[in-house]
Coordinates of C-alpha atoms and ligand atoms in Angstrom, one line a residue:
M585 CA 0.0 28.6 -28.8
P586 CA 1.2 26.9 -32.0
E587 CA 4.6 25.2 -31.8
G588 CA 7.4 27.3 -33.2
K589 CA 5.8 30.6 -32.5
K590 CA 6.7 33.1 -29.7
K591 CA 9.4 30.7 -28.5
S592 CA 11.4 33.6 -27.1
K593 CA 8.5 34.3 -24.7
I594 CA 8.7 30.9 -22.9
V595 CA 9.0 31.5 -19.2
P596 CA 12.3 29.6 -18.6
K597 CA 11.4 28.1 -15.2
K598 CA 8.5 26.4 -13.7
Y599 CA 6.3 28.6 -11.6
P600 CA 7.4 28.0 -8.0
M601 CA 5.6 25.5 -5.9
P602 CA 5.0 27.0 -2.4
E603 CA 6.4 24.8 0.4
Q604 CA 6.5 24.8 4.1
D605 CA 9.7 26.3 5.6
P606 CA 12.2 23.5 6.3
K607 CA 12.6 24.7 9.9
E608 CA 8.9 24.5 10.6
R609 CA 8.1 21.4 8.6
I610 CA 10.5 19.1 10.5
K611 CA 8.2 19.7 13.5
N612 CA 5.1 18.4 11.8
F613 CA 3.9 15.7 9.4
D614 CA 1.9 18.0 7.1
E615 CA 2.5 17.9 3.4
V616 CA 5.7 19.8 2.3
P617 CA 4.6 21.3 -1.0
T618 CA 1.3 23.2 -0.3
G619 CA 0.0 23.4 -3.9
Q620 CA -0.5 26.1 -6.5
D621 CA -3.6 28.2 -7.3
A622 CA -5.7 28.1 -10.5
E623 CA -4.1 31.3 -11.9
T624 CA -0.5 30.0 -11.5
I625 CA -1.5 26.6 -12.9
I626 CA -3.0 28.2 -16.0
K627 CA 0.3 30.1 -16.5
E628 CA 2.3 26.9 -16.0
A629 CA 0.1 25.2 -18.6
R630 CA 0.8 28.1 -21.0
R631 CA 4.5 27.2 -21.0
C632 CA 3.5 24.2 -23.1
L633 CA 4.0 24.5 -26.8
Q634 CA 1.3 21.9 -27.8
C635 CA 3.9 20.0 -29.8
K636 CA 2.8 17.9 -32.8
E637 CA 3.6 14.2 -32.8
S638 CA 6.4 13.1 -35.1
P639 CA 8.1 9.8 -35.5
K640 CA 11.5 11.6 -35.3
R641 CA 11.2 12.7 -31.7
K642 CA 9.8 11.6 -28.3
L643 CA 7.3 13.8 -26.5
C644 CA 5.9 14.1 -23.0
K645 CA 3.2 11.5 -23.8
D646 CA 5.8 8.8 -24.8
G647 CA 7.3 9.0 -21.3
C648 CA 4.0 8.3 -19.4
P649 CA 3.6 4.6 -18.6
V650 CA -0.2 4.9 -18.5
E651 CA -0.3 6.9 -21.8
I652 CA -2.2 10.0 -20.6
D653 CA -2.9 12.4 -23.5
I654 CA -0.8 15.1 -21.9
P655 CA -0.9 17.8 -24.6
A656 CA -4.7 17.4 -24.7
F657 CA -5.3 17.9 -21.0
I658 CA -2.8 20.7 -20.8
K659 CA -4.6 22.5 -23.6
K660 CA -7.8 22.4 -21.6
V661 CA -6.0 23.8 -18.6
Q662 CA -4.7 26.6 -20.8
E663 CA -8.4 27.4 -21.6
G664 CA -9.3 27.1 -17.9
D665 CA -11.5 24.1 -18.5
F666 CA -10.4 22.0 -15.5
A667 CA -13.4 19.6 -15.7
E668 CA -12.6 18.6 -19.3
A669 CA -8.9 18.4 -18.5
M670 CA -9.6 16.0 -15.6
R671 CA -11.9 13.9 -17.8
I672 CA -9.0 13.4 -20.2
V673 CA -6.6 12.5 -17.3
R674 CA -9.1 10.0 -15.9
E675 CA -9.4 8.2 -19.3
K676 CA -6.1 6.6 -18.4
Q677 CA -5.2 7.5 -14.8
N678 CA -6.8 5.8 -11.8
L679 CA -4.7 7.6 -9.1
P680 CA -4.1 11.2 -10.4
A681 CA -3.6 12.9 -7.0
V682 CA -1.1 10.2 -6.0
C683 CA 0.9 10.3 -9.3
G684 CA 0.8 14.1 -9.4
R685 CA 2.8 13.9 -6.1
V686 CA 5.1 10.9 -6.2
C687 CA 5.6 10.1 -9.9
P688 CA 9.3 10.3 -10.9
Y689 CA 8.1 12.6 -13.7
E690 CA 11.6 14.1 -14.1
N691 CA 12.6 10.8 -15.8
Q692 CA 9.2 10.2 -17.5
C693 CA 6.8 12.7 -19.0
E694 CA 8.8 15.8 -18.0
G695 CA 12.1 14.1 -19.1
N696 CA 10.8 14.1 -22.7
C697 CA 9.3 17.6 -22.7
I698 CA 10.5 19.7 -25.6
V699 CA 10.5 22.9 -23.4
G700 CA 12.9 21.0 -21.1
K701 CA 15.6 20.8 -23.8
K702 CA 16.7 24.4 -23.1
N703 CA 14.6 25.4 -20.1
E704 CA 12.8 23.7 -17.2
P705 CA 10.2 21.3 -18.6
V706 CA 6.5 22.1 -18.3
G707 CA 5.4 21.1 -14.7
I708 CA 3.2 18.2 -15.9
G709 CA 3.2 16.5 -12.5
R710 CA 2.1 19.6 -10.7
I711 CA -0.7 20.4 -13.2
E712 CA -2.0 16.8 -12.7
R713 CA -1.8 17.2 -9.0
F714 CA -3.7 20.5 -9.2
L715 CA -6.5 19.0 -11.3
A716 CA -6.9 16.0 -9.0
D717 CA -7.1 18.3 -5.9
W718 CA -9.4 20.6 -7.7
E719 CA -11.8 17.7 -8.6
R720 CA -11.7 16.4 -5.0
N721 CA -12.1 19.8 -3.3
E722 CA -14.8 21.0 -5.6
Q723 CA -16.5 17.6 -5.6
K724 CA -16.5 17.7 -9.4
H725 CA -16.0 14.0 -9.9
G726 CA -17.4 13.2 -13.3
K727 CA -20.5 11.1 -13.4
I728 CA -19.6 7.4 -13.0
V729 CA -21.1 5.6 -15.9
K730 CA -21.9 1.9 -14.9
P731 CA -21.4 -0.3 -17.9
S732 CA -23.6 -3.3 -18.7
S733 CA -22.3 -6.5 -17.0
T734 CA -20.3 -9.0 -18.9
G735 CA -21.3 -11.7 -16.3
K736 CA -17.6 -12.4 -15.6
S737 CA -16.0 -12.1 -12.2
V738 CA -12.4 -11.4 -11.3
A739 CA -10.4 -11.6 -8.1
V740 CA -7.6 -9.2 -7.5
V741 CA -5.0 -9.9 -4.8
G742 CA -3.5 -6.8 -3.3
A743 CA -4.9 -3.2 -3.2
G744 CA -1.8 -1.4 -4.2
P745 CA -1.4 0.7 -7.3
A746 CA -1.2 -2.3 -9.6
G747 CA -4.3 -4.1 -8.1
L748 CA -6.4 -0.9 -7.9
T749 CA -5.6 -0.1 -11.5
V750 CA -6.6 -3.6 -12.7
A751 CA -9.8 -3.4 -10.6
G752 CA -10.7 0.1 -11.8
D753 CA -10.1 -0.8 -15.5
L754 CA -11.9 -4.1 -15.5
T755 CA -14.9 -2.7 -13.6
R756 CA -15.2 0.0 -16.3
L757 CA -15.4 -2.8 -18.8
G758 CA -18.3 -4.4 -17.1
H759 CA -16.6 -7.2 -15.1
K760 CA -17.4 -7.8 -11.4
V761 CA -14.2 -7.3 -9.5
T762 CA -13.4 -8.2 -5.9
V763 CA -10.1 -7.1 -4.4
F764 CA -8.6 -9.1 -1.5
E765 CA -6.3 -7.0 0.6
A766 CA -4.2 -8.3 3.6
L767 CA -4.2 -5.0 5.5
Q768 CA -7.1 -3.1 7.0
Y769 CA -6.4 -0.1 4.7
S770 CA -6.2 -0.1 0.9
G771 CA -3.4 1.6 -1.1
G772 CA -0.4 -0.7 -0.5
V773 CA 2.8 1.3 -0.2
L774 CA 0.9 4.5 -0.6
V775 CA -0.6 4.0 2.8
Y776 CA 2.0 2.0 4.7
G777 CA 5.2 3.2 3.1
I778 CA 5.2 6.8 1.7
P779 CA 5.0 9.2 4.7
E780 CA 2.1 11.6 5.3
F781 CA 4.3 14.7 4.6
R782 CA 4.8 13.5 1.0
L783 CA 1.4 11.8 0.4
P784 CA -1.4 12.6 2.8
K785 CA -3.4 9.5 3.6
A786 CA -6.7 11.3 3.3
I787 CA -5.8 11.8 -0.4
V788 CA -5.1 8.1 -0.9
Q789 CA -8.3 7.3 0.8
A790 CA -10.2 9.7 -1.5
E791 CA -8.7 8.0 -4.6
V792 CA -9.6 4.5 -3.2
D793 CA -13.1 5.7 -2.4
F794 CA -13.5 6.9 -6.0
I795 CA -12.5 3.4 -7.2
R796 CA -14.9 1.8 -4.8
R797 CA -17.7 4.1 -6.0
S798 CA -17.1 3.0 -9.5
G799 CA -18.2 -0.5 -8.4
V800 CA -15.1 -2.3 -7.1
E801 CA -15.6 -4.3 -4.0
I802 CA -12.6 -4.3 -1.6
K803 CA -12.3 -6.9 1.1
N804 CA -9.7 -5.8 3.6
D805 CA -8.1 -8.1 6.2
H806 CA -8.0 -10.9 3.7
V807 CA -4.5 -12.5 3.5
I808 CA -4.4 -14.7 0.4
G809 CA -2.2 -17.7 1.1
K810 CA -3.6 -18.0 4.7
L811 CA -7.4 -17.4 4.6
M812 CA -7.7 -18.9 1.1
T813 CA -5.4 -19.7 -1.8
V814 CA -5.2 -18.5 -5.4
D815 CA -6.7 -21.9 -6.3
D816 CA -9.7 -21.2 -4.1
L817 CA -10.1 -17.8 -5.8
L818 CA -9.9 -19.4 -9.3
A819 CA -12.6 -21.8 -8.3
E820 CA -15.0 -18.9 -7.7
H821 CA -13.9 -16.4 -10.3
D822 CA -13.1 -16.4 -14.0
A823 CA -9.6 -14.9 -13.6
V824 CA -7.2 -13.8 -10.9
F825 CA -4.7 -10.9 -10.8
V826 CA -1.9 -11.0 -8.3
G827 CA -0.5 -7.6 -7.3
T828 CA 1.0 -8.3 -3.9
G829 CA 4.1 -6.0 -4.2
A830 CA 7.6 -6.2 -2.9
G831 CA 7.3 -5.7 0.9
L832 CA 9.9 -8.1 2.2
P833 CA 12.8 -6.1 3.6
N834 CA 16.4 -6.8 2.5
W835 CA 18.9 -7.1 5.4
T836 CA 22.6 -6.4 5.5
N837 CA 23.4 -9.7 7.2
L838 CA 26.2 -8.0 9.1
E839 CA 27.4 -8.8 12.7
G840 CA 25.1 -7.3 15.3
E841 CA 22.1 -6.8 13.1
N842 CA 19.7 -8.2 15.7
L843 CA 20.6 -5.5 18.3
N844 CA 17.7 -3.4 19.7
G845 CA 17.2 -0.2 17.8
I846 CA 17.9 -1.7 14.4
L847 CA 14.8 -1.8 12.3
S848 CA 13.9 -2.4 8.6
A849 CA 12.6 0.7 6.8
N850 CA 9.4 -1.2 6.2
E851 CA 8.7 -1.8 9.9
F852 CA 9.7 1.8 10.9
L853 CA 7.5 3.4 8.2
T854 CA 4.6 1.1 8.7
R855 CA 4.5 1.9 12.4
V856 CA 4.6 5.6 11.7
N857 CA 2.2 5.7 8.7
L858 CA -0.3 3.0 9.3
M859 CA -0.2 2.8 13.1
K860 CA 0.3 6.6 13.5
A861 CA 3.2 6.2 15.9
F862 CA 3.9 9.9 15.3
N863 CA 0.6 10.6 17.1
F864 CA 1.4 8.7 20.3
P865 CA -0.3 8.5 22.8
D866 CA -3.5 9.3 20.8
Y867 CA -2.5 6.2 18.8
D868 CA -1.0 3.4 21.0
T869 CA 2.0 2.5 18.9
P870 CA 5.1 3.9 20.5
I871 CA 8.3 4.2 18.5
R872 CA 11.7 4.9 19.9
V873 CA 14.0 7.1 18.0
G874 CA 17.5 7.9 19.3
K875 CA 19.4 11.2 19.3
R876 CA 21.3 10.1 16.2
V877 CA 19.5 8.0 13.6
V878 CA 21.5 6.4 10.8
T879 CA 19.7 5.2 7.7
L880 CA 21.4 2.8 5.3
G881 CA 20.6 3.3 1.6
G882 CA 20.1 6.1 -0.9
G883 CA 16.6 5.6 -2.5
N884 CA 13.2 7.1 -1.9
V885 CA 12.7 4.8 1.0
A886 CA 15.9 5.9 2.7
M887 CA 15.0 9.6 2.3
D888 CA 11.5 8.9 3.8
C889 CA 13.1 7.2 6.8
A890 CA 15.7 9.9 7.4
R891 CA 13.1 12.7 7.1
T892 CA 10.6 10.9 9.3
A893 CA 13.3 10.3 12.0
L894 CA 13.8 14.1 12.1
R895 CA 10.1 14.7 12.6
L896 CA 10.0 12.1 15.4
G897 CA 12.6 14.2 17.3
A898 CA 16.0 12.8 16.2
E899 CA 18.7 15.5 16.9
E900 CA 20.7 14.2 13.9
S901 CA 19.6 12.1 11.0
V902 CA 22.4 10.6 8.8
I903 CA 22.1 8.8 5.5
L904 CA 25.0 6.3 4.9
Y905 CA 25.3 5.5 1.2
R906 CA 28.0 3.5 -0.5
R907 CA 28.1 5.6 -3.7
S908 CA 28.3 9.3 -4.3
E909 CA 25.5 11.9 -4.6
A910 CA 25.3 11.5 -8.4
E911 CA 24.3 7.9 -8.0
L912 CA 21.6 8.4 -5.3
P913 CA 18.6 6.5 -6.7
A914 CA 16.1 8.7 -4.9
R915 CA 14.1 11.3 -6.7
R916 CA 16.1 14.6 -7.0
E917 CA 13.3 16.4 -5.2
E918 CA 13.4 14.1 -2.2
V919 CA 17.2 14.4 -1.9
H920 CA 16.8 18.2 -2.1
H921 CA 14.1 18.3 0.5
A922 CA 16.1 16.0 2.8
M923 CA 19.2 18.3 2.5
E924 CA 17.0 21.4 3.2
E925 CA 15.7 19.7 6.3
G926 CA 19.3 19.1 7.6
V927 CA 19.7 15.4 6.9
R928 CA 23.4 14.7 6.8
F929 CA 24.8 12.6 3.9
E930 CA 27.7 10.3 4.8
L931 CA 28.4 9.4 1.2
L932 CA 30.9 6.8 -0.2
A933 CA 30.7 4.8 3.0
A934 CA 29.3 1.3 3.8
P935 CA 28.5 -0.4 7.0
V936 CA 30.8 -3.2 8.3
R937 CA 29.2 -4.2 11.6
Y938 CA 26.9 -3.0 14.4
I939 CA 28.2 -2.5 17.9
G940 CA 25.9 -2.9 21.0
D941 CA 26.0 -1.9 24.7
E942 CA 25.6 -4.2 27.7
N943 CA 21.7 -4.0 27.3
G944 CA 21.8 -5.2 23.7
D945 CA 21.0 -1.8 22.3
V946 CA 22.9 -0.6 19.2
K947 CA 25.3 2.2 20.1
Q948 CA 27.6 2.4 17.1
I949 CA 28.1 1.4 13.5
E950 CA 31.5 0.6 12.1
A951 CA 31.7 1.7 8.5
V952 CA 34.3 1.8 5.8
R953 CA 35.1 4.5 3.1
M954 CA 34.5 3.6 -0.5
K955 CA 35.7 4.8 -3.9
L956 CA 34.0 4.3 -7.3
G957 CA 35.3 1.9 -9.8
E958 CA 34.0 0.9 -13.3
P959 CA 30.2 0.7 -13.9
D960 CA 28.5 -2.5 -12.8
E961 CA 25.6 -4.3 -14.4
S962 CA 23.2 -1.6 -13.1
G963 CA 25.2 1.0 -15.2
R964 CA 26.3 2.8 -12.0
R965 CA 29.9 2.9 -10.9
R966 CA 30.8 0.0 -8.6
P967 CA 31.7 1.0 -5.1
I968 CA 35.1 -0.4 -3.9
K969 CA 36.3 -0.6 -0.3
I970 CA 39.3 1.6 0.7
E971 CA 41.2 -0.8 2.9
G972 CA 42.1 0.6 6.4
S973 CA 39.6 3.5 6.2
N974 CA 37.2 2.1 8.8
F975 CA 35.5 4.6 11.1
I976 CA 32.9 4.5 13.9
L977 CA 29.7 6.4 14.0
D978 CA 27.7 6.7 17.2
C979 CA 24.0 6.1 16.9
Q980 CA 21.0 4.8 18.9
T981 CA 18.8 3.9 15.9
V982 CA 19.6 2.2 12.6
L983 CA 17.1 2.0 9.8
I984 CA 17.9 -0.4 7.0
A985 CA 16.6 0.8 3.6
I986 CA 18.6 -1.2 1.1
G987 CA 15.7 -2.5 -1.0
Q988 CA 12.7 -4.9 -0.7
S989 CA 12.0 -8.3 -2.2
P990 CA 8.8 -9.7 -3.5
N991 CA 6.2 -10.9 -1.0
P992 CA 6.6 -14.7 -1.0
L993 CA 3.3 -15.9 0.4
V994 CA 1.3 -16.2 -2.8
P995 CA 4.0 -17.9 -4.8
M996 CA 4.7 -20.3 -1.8
T997 CA 1.0 -21.3 -1.6
T998 CA 0.4 -21.6 -5.4
P999 CA 2.7 -24.5 -6.4
D1000 CA 2.3 -24.2 -10.2
L1001 CA 3.1 -20.4 -10.3
K1002 CA 6.6 -20.0 -11.8
T1003 CA 8.9 -17.5 -10.1
T1004 CA 12.2 -16.1 -11.3
K1005 CA 15.6 -16.4 -9.5
W1006 CA 14.7 -13.0 -7.8
G1007 CA 11.5 -14.4 -6.4
T1008 CA 9.3 -12.4 -8.7
I1009 CA 6.3 -14.0 -10.4
A1010 CA 7.3 -14.8 -14.0
V1011 CA 4.9 -13.2 -16.5
D1012 CA 4.8 -12.7 -20.3
A1013 CA 4.4 -9.3 -22.0
E1014 CA 0.6 -9.4 -21.3
G1015 CA 1.0 -10.2 -17.6
R1016 CA 0.0 -13.9 -18.0
T1017 CA 1.6 -16.3 -15.5
S1018 CA 2.4 -20.0 -15.9
K1019 CA -1.0 -20.8 -14.4
K1020 CA -4.0 -20.5 -16.7
G1021 CA -6.4 -17.7 -15.7
V1022 CA -3.8 -16.1 -13.3
F1023 CA -2.2 -12.7 -14.2
A1024 CA 0.3 -10.7 -12.2
G1025 CA 1.9 -7.3 -12.3
G1026 CA 3.5 -4.5 -10.3
D1027 CA 6.4 -5.0 -7.9
I1028 CA 5.6 -8.7 -7.5
S1029 CA 6.6 -9.3 -11.1
T1030 CA 9.0 -6.5 -11.8
G1031 CA 10.7 -6.3 -8.4
A1032 CA 10.5 -3.0 -6.3
A1033 CA 9.9 -0.2 -8.9
T1034 CA 7.6 2.8 -9.0
V1035 CA 3.9 3.6 -8.6
I1036 CA 3.4 4.5 -12.2
L1037 CA 5.2 1.4 -13.5
A1038 CA 3.0 -0.7 -11.3
M1039 CA 0.0 1.1 -12.7
G1040 CA 1.3 0.6 -16.3
D1041 CA 1.6 -3.1 -15.6
G1042 CA -1.9 -3.1 -14.2
K1043 CA -3.3 -1.4 -17.4
R1044 CA -1.6 -3.9 -19.7
A1045 CA -2.8 -6.8 -17.6
A1046 CA -6.4 -5.5 -17.5
K1047 CA -6.4 -5.2 -21.3
A1048 CA -5.1 -8.8 -21.6
M1049 CA -7.6 -10.1 -19.0
H1050 CA -10.5 -8.4 -20.8
K1051 CA -9.4 -10.2 -24.0
Y1052 CA -9.1 -13.5 -22.1
L1053 CA -12.5 -13.1 -20.5
T1054 CA -14.4 -12.0 -23.6
E1055 CA -12.8 -13.3 -26.8
D1056 CA -9.7 -15.5 -26.5
P1057 CA -9.3 -17.8 -23.5
S1058 CA -6.2 -19.5 -25.0
W1059 CA -3.1 -19.7 -22.8
P1060 CA 0.6 -20.3 -23.7
D1061 CA 1.7 -23.9 -23.0
A1062 CA 4.8 -24.5 -20.8
E1063 CA 7.3 -24.2 -23.6
A1064 CA 5.7 -21.0 -25.1
F1065 CA 5.5 -19.5 -21.6
E1066 CA 9.1 -20.2 -20.9
K1067 CA 10.1 -18.4 -24.2
A1068 CA 7.8 -15.4 -23.6
A1069 CA 8.1 -14.9 -19.8
C1070 CA 10.4 -12.0 -18.8
Ligands
LIG10 P1 2.2 -2.5 -3.3 O1 2.1 -1.0 -3.3 O2 3.3 -3.1 -2.4 O3 0.8 -3.2 -2.9 C1 0.7 -4.5 -2.7 C2 -0.5 -4.8 -1.8 O4 -0.7 -6.2 -1.7 C3 -0.3 -4.3 -0.4 O5 -1.4 -3.5 0.0 C4 -0.2 -5.6 0.4 O6 -0.7 -5.4 1.7 C5 -1.0 -6.5 -0.4 N1 -0.7 -7.9 -0.2 C6 0.6 -8.5 -0.1 N2 0.5 -9.8 0.1 C7 -0.8 -10.1 0.1 C8 -1.6 -11.3 0.3 N3 -0.9 -12.5 0.5 N4 -2.9 -11.3 0.3 C9 -3.6 -10.1 0.1 N5 -2.9 -8.9 0.0 C10 -1.6 -8.9 0.0 N6 7.4 5.0 -6.1 C11 7.2 6.1 -6.7 O7 6.8 6.1 -7.9 N7 7.5 7.3 -6.2 C12 7.9 7.4 -4.9 O8 8.2 8.5 -4.4 C13 8.0 6.2 -4.1 N8 8.4 6.2 -2.8 C14 8.4 5.0 -2.1 C15 8.7 5.1 -0.7 C16 8.6 3.9 0.0 C17 8.9 4.0 1.5 C18 8.4 2.7 -0.6 C19 8.4 1.4 0.2 C20 8.2 2.6 -2.0 C21 8.2 3.8 -2.7 N9 7.9 3.8 -4.1 C22 7.8 5.0 -4.8 C23 7.6 2.5 -4.8 C24 6.1 2.3 -5.0 O9 5.4 2.6 -3.9 C25 5.9 0.8 -5.4 O10 6.6 0.5 -6.6 C26 4.4 0.6 -5.7 O11 3.6 0.8 -4.6 C27 4.2 -0.9 -6.2 O12 2.8 -1.1 -6.3 P2 2.2 -2.6 -6.2 O13 0.7 -2.4 -6.4 O14 2.9 -3.5 -7.1 O15 2.5 -3.1 -4.7
LIG11 FE1 3.7 12.2 -15.9 FE2 3.3 10.3 -14.1 FE3 1.3 11.9 -14.8 FE4 2.2 10.1 -16.5 S1 1.2 9.7 -14.5 S2 1.7 12.2 -16.9 S3 4.4 10.0 -16.0 S4 3.2 12.5 -13.7
LIG12 FE1 3.8 20.5 -24.0 FE2 6.3 19.6 -23.3 FE3 4.4 17.9 -24.2 FE4 5.5 19.6 -25.9 S1 6.5 17.9 -24.9 S2 3.3 19.1 -25.7 S3 5.8 21.4 -24.5 S4 4.4 19.2 -22.3

């Protein structure tokens, strides 16, 4: 449909995504949105106006960190040609089934959609999800074309979204890539962090298998910094990419934090997702969840913890967050789902200390009410304590989801790798580090961010690594690096 014509006929809302009923879904770990059929997805695609590019305005495409040609793939969906649509998506996207589910598209591609100016934007994320699922279910994976070898070899540290993107892209360009991953499974946060009911692990596995089939070798159970160092890898490979993520939990450092029943979000979610604690005793990782679980934080990680706690049998799951609902950093959809499932939001409140019983188990949190002041450096209004407003909340489990820091092992064991004051690896715009031949990207260089930003970083680094390996092996000297590193 050409832009500008039949605008009055635009269906104002996205076609609804079927979902499990909230009362039922809190009893299982199955995916919440159950997916749309081909007919509905074609109708959703027909909401797109096929806008023409113009320097005067931003379009969907400009909001996608991996630069997928969105209008082109949607056009193919409008015509019912899913195979060609998927071929266009795969030109830029290594994990389509993942991004179609967890990408914060409301702030990215869909945030720029012209239809979204007056109506709901085109459901780009759900169209991408449909295509990836269609490809997997119909086994319509395009033929993998093996390029001729460049004779160069690359080591990638970490099989998260950043590392897998670099590995996939460099393999397609003819380099031999080996990924070294600390865990027994590949996927990074996609397997150990984001719960099954948001991102089924079989789907992550299928995406990883696709990348493997394209020629990437993944060596699991390889902790770089223990088993071997980045210097060892550099001795055997022509370049190294570090994508080790931000998996180190932040703590509140409040009195009583070492009481039993207080866990980091990271440990809680890893036990549930990776070690399948929800399936005890079939899997032998027990996890204890009290009647009332309090999760500290307001991001996606906090929503995942609070919703997981309900599914593990908590009678009440409470989010304690120091700002108001408008400032919650989690995706809107996750907040909405948490509310539908009965998670209680104790907003404008911050913890003061944890109180234990005679056995050393946590039994209460003391918290204080907050009000919002002027915006801080993050642009969000600063929370300010209301003196004398302290209150007590009974609880048997506390989950701390107040952010993660970069994994320190690789920087600690690679002395000439510069880090920033936040512990991230310093990189220039091309992902080059202070050490010749070593690139980095994703959460380890940006700090905890999103899947698609980690993948965007991976894409940029892969391009720069290809240039380094094939045409220009120059490297910035210390002074130039200092100026260029962000
Ligand atoms: P990671 O995914 O952390 O992968 C790093 C990999 O490196 C891991 O597999 C790790 O085991 C491995 N590794 C670490 N150290 C070593 C070592 N020394 N040797 C070898 N391997 C090593 N983002 C979204 O876009 N949408 C969401 O809905 C969303 N929800 C989230 C929910 C949770 C619970 C969490 C924790 C994060 C969420 N995120 C979400 C953020 C997103 O998952 C991350 O930004 C993204 O995974 C970062 O990718 P990465 O490749 O940089 O790092
Ligand atoms: Fe949108 Fe994310 Fe897909 Fe890009 S990868 S088109 S930002 S959903
Ligand atoms: Fe279609 Fe929206 Fe992109 Fe325009 S901005 S091409 S309507 S998806």
